[in-house]
CSV table of C-alpha atoms in Angstrom, one decimal:
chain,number,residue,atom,x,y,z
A,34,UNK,CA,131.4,24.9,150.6
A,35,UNK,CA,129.7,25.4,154.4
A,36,UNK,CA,127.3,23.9,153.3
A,37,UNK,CA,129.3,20.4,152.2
A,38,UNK,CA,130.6,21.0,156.1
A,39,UNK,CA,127.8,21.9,157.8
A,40,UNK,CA,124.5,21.6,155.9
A,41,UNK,CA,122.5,22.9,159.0
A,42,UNK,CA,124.9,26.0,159.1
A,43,UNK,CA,124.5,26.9,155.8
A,44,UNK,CA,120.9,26.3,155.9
A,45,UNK,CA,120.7,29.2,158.8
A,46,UNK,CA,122.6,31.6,156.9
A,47,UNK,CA,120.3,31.2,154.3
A,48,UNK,CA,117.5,32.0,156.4
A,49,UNK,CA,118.8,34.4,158.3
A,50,UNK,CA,119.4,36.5,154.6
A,51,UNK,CA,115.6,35.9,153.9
A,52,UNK,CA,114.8,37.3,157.5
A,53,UNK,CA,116.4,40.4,156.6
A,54,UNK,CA,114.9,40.7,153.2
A,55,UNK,CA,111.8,40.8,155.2
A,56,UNK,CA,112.5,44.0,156.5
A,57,UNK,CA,114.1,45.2,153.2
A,58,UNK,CA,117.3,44.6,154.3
A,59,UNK,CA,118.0,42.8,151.0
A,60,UNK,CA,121.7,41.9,151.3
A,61,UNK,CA,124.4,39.7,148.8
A,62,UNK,CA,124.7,36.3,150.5
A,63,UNK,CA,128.5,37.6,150.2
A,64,UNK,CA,128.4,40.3,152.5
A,65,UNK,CA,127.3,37.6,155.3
A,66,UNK,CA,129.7,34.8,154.3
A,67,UNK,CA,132.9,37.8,154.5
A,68,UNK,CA,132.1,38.8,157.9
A,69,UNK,CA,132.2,35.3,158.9
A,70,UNK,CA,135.2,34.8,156.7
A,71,UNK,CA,137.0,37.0,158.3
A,72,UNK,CA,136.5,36.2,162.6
A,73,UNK,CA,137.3,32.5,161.0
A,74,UNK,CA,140.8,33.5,158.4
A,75,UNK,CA,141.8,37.4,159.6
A,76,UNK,CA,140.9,37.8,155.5
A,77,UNK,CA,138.2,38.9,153.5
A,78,UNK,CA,139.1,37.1,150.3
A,79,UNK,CA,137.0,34.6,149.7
A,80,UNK,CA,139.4,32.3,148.4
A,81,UNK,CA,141.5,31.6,151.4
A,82,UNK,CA,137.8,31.0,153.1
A,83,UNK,CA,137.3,28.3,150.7
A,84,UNK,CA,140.8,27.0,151.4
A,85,UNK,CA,139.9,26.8,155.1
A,86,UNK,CA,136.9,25.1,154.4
A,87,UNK,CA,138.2,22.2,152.8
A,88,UNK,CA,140.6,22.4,155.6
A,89,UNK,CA,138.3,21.6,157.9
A,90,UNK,CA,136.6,19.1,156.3
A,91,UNK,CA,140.1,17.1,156.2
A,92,UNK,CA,140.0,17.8,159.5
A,93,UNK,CA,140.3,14.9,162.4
A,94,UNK,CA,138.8,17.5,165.0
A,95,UNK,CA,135.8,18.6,162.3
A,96,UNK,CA,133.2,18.9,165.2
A,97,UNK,CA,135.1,20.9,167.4
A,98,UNK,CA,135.7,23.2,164.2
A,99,UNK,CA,131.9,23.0,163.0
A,100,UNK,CA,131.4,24.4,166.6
A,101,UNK,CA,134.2,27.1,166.2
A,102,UNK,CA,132.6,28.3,162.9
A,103,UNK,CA,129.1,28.6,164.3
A,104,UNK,CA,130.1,30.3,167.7
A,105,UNK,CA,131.9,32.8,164.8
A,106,UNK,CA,128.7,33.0,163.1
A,107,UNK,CA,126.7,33.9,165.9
A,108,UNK,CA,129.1,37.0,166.5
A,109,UNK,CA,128.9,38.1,162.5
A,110,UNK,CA,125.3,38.0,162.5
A,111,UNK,CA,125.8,40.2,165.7
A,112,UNK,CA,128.4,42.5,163.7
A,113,UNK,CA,125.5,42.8,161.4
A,114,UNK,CA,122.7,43.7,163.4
A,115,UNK,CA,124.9,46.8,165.1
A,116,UNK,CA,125.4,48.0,161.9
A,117,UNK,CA,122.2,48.1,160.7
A,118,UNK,CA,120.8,49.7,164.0
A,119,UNK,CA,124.2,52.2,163.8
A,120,UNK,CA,123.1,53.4,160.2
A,121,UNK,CA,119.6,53.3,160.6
A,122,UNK,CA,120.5,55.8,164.6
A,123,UNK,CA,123.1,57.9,162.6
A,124,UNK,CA,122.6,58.3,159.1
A,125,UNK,CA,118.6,57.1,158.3
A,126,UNK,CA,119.4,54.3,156.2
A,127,UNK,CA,117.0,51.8,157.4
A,128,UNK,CA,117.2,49.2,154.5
A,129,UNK,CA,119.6,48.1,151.9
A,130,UNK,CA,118.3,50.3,149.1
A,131,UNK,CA,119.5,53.5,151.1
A,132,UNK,CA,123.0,51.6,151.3
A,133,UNK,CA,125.3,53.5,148.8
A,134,UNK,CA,128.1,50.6,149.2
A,135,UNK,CA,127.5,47.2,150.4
A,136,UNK,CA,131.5,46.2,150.3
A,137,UNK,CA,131.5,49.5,153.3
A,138,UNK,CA,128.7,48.0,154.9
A,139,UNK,CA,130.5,44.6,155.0
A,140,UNK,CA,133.7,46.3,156.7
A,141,UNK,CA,131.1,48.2,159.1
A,142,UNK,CA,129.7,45.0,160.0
A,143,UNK,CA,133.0,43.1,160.3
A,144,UNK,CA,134.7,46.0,162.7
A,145,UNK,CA,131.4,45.8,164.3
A,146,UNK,CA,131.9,41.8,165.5
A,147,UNK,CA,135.2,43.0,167.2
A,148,UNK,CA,133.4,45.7,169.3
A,149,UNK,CA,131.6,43.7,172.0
A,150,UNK,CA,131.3,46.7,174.3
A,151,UNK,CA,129.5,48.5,171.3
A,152,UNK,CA,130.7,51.7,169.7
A,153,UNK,CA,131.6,54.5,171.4
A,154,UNK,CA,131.5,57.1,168.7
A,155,UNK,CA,129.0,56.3,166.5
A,156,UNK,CA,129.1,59.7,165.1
A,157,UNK,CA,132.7,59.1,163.8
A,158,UNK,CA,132.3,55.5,162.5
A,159,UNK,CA,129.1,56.4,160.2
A,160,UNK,CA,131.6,59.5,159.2
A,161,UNK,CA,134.1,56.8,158.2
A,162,UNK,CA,131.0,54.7,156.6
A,163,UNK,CA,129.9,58.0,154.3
A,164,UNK,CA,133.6,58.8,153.0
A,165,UNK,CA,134.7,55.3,152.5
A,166,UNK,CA,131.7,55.1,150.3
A,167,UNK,CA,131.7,58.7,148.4
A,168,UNK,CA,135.1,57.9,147.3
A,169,UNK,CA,134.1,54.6,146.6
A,170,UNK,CA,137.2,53.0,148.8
A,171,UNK,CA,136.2,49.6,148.1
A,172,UNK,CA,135.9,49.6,144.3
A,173,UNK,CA,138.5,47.7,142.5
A,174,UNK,CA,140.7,45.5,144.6
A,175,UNK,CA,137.8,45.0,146.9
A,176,UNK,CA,138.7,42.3,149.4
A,177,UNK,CA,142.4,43.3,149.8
A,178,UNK,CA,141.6,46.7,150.9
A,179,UNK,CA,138.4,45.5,153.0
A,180,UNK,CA,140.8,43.0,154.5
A,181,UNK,CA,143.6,45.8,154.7
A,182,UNK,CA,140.8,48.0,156.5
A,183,UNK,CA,139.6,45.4,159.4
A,184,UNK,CA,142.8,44.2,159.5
A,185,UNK,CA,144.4,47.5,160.5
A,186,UNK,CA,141.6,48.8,162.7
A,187,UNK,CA,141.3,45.6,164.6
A,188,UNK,CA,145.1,46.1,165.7
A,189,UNK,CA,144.7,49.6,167.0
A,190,UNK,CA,141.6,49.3,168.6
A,191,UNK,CA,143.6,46.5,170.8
A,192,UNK,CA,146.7,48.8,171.4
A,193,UNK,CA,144.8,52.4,171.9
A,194,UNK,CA,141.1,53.5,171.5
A,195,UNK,CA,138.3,53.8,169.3
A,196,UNK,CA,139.3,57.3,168.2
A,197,UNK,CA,142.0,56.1,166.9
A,198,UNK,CA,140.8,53.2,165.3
A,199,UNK,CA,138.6,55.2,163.4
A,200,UNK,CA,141.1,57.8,162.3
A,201,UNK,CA,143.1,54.7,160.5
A,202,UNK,CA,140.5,53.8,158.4
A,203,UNK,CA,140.0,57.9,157.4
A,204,UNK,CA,143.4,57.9,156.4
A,205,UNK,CA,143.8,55.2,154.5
A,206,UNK,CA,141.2,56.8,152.3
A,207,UNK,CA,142.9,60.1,152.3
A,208,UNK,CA,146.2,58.1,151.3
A,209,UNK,CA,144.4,56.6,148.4
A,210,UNK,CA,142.4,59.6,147.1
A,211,UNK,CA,144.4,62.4,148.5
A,212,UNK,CA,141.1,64.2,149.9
A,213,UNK,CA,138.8,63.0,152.5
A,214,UNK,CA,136.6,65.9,151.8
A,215,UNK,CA,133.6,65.9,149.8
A,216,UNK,CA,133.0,68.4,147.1
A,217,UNK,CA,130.0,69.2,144.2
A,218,UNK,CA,131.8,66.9,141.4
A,219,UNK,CA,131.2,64.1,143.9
A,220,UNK,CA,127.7,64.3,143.2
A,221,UNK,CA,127.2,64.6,139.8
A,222,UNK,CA,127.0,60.9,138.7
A,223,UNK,CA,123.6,59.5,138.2
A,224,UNK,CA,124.2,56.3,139.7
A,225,UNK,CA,123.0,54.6,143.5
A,226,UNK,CA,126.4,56.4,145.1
A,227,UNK,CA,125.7,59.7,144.8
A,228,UNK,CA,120.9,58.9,144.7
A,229,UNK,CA,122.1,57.2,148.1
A,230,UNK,CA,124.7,60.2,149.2
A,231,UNK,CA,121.9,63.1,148.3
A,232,UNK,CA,120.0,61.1,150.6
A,233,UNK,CA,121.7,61.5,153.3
A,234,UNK,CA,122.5,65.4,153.0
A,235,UNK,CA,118.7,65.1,153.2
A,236,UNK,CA,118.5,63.1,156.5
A,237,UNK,CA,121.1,65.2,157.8
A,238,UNK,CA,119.0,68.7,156.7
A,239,UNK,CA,116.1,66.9,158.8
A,240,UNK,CA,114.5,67.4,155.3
A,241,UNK,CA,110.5,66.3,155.3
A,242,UNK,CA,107.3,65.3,153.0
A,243,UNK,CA,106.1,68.4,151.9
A,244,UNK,CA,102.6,66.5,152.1
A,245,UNK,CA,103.0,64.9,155.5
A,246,UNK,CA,105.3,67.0,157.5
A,247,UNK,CA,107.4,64.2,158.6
A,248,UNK,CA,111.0,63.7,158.1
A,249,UNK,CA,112.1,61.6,155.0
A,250,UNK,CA,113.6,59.4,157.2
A,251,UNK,CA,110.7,58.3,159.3
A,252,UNK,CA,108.9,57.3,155.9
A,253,UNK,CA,108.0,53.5,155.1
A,254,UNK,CA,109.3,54.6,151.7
A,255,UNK,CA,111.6,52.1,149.8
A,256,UNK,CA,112.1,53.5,146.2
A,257,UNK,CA,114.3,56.8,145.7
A,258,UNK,CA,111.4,57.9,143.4
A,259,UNK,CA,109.7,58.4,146.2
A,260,UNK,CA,111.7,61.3,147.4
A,261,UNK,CA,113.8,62.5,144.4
């Protein structure tokens, strides 16, 4: 659908996804299109995105729209790049196969595009990023509560500060799994979740190659094999 309105757009998108596959930031076409869904429809269901496509299209004032869209897509790809450099600074995930959800990394990112003076507390937005995806917030029902999530912080972070922002987003988590905190149980699976999870327990132990001395996180590793 961008690409039946703007060809050229969608075409950068595209490559834009290749250029972080280069640096094994290997991310779902989807996650990019939502954070640029949502600076353009306040939603994160695809649908309605689709909806305002064709919208446009119909449009009399389409080139005045096609340049809306790509000034919103300049500030999603920025959304994107704080996150990355925010988990990589925070929690050592410096590509996508560290990333233990990629719907929480899409709500990171999206947050992110609002934040043009940057984060504040980084410490307690990766916090948010780690129990939003331990308790697996955004399985099932995934773009309502996403959309429920930026919706929500996006409105407080007007009206008071970060902080408080944040804290929103923790309990909305606690009010759907009635803990925030994390116990053994939620490492027991043997699925990416919890490989990804008992990753960063490792980063945050400052854990290191027994071989090389240096912390897991400063490897050019790629494969969990590698380290578990």
């Amino acid at each position: 659908y961008i690409y039946s309105m703007d060809p050229s757009l969608a075409e950068e998108i595209i490559r834009y996804r290749e250029q972080l596959g280069t640096s094994n930031w290997n991310l779902d076409i989807k996650t990019l299109v939502t954070v640029l869904a949502y600076r353009l429809t306040n939603s994160a269901v695809l649908a309605n995105f689709k909806e305002y496509i064709i919208s446009v299209r119909r449009s009399n004032s389409i080139e005045q729209e096609r340049r809306k869209i790509r000034d919103e897509w300049g500030k999603a790809k920025r959304g994107v790049e704080y996150a990355k450099v925010l988990l990589g600074s925070e929690l050592g995930i410096r590509n996508s196969r560290y990333l233990p959800s990629e719907p929480a990394f899409r709500t990171l990112a999206t947050v992110y595009s609002y934040m043009e003076r940057g984060v504040i507390n980084p410490r307690k937005i990766a916090y948010w990023f780690v129990l939003a995806s331990i308790h697996r917030r955004y399985t099932g029902a995934t773009e309502y509560r996403m959309t429920e999530d930026i919706k929500k912080f996006i409105e407080v972070l007007r009206n008071n500060d970060e902080d408080h922002a944040i804290k929103v987003l923790v309990d909305n988590i606690e009010r759907q799994i009635g803990r925030i905190e994390i116990s053994e149980e939620d490492f027991i699976r043997n699925d990416k979740f919890t490989r990804s999870l008992l990753y960063l327990a490792l980063h945050e132990n400052n854990a290191r190659d027994p071989e090389q001395g240096t912390r897991i996180s400063d490897l050019s590793v790629t494969d969990f094999h590698h380290i578990f």
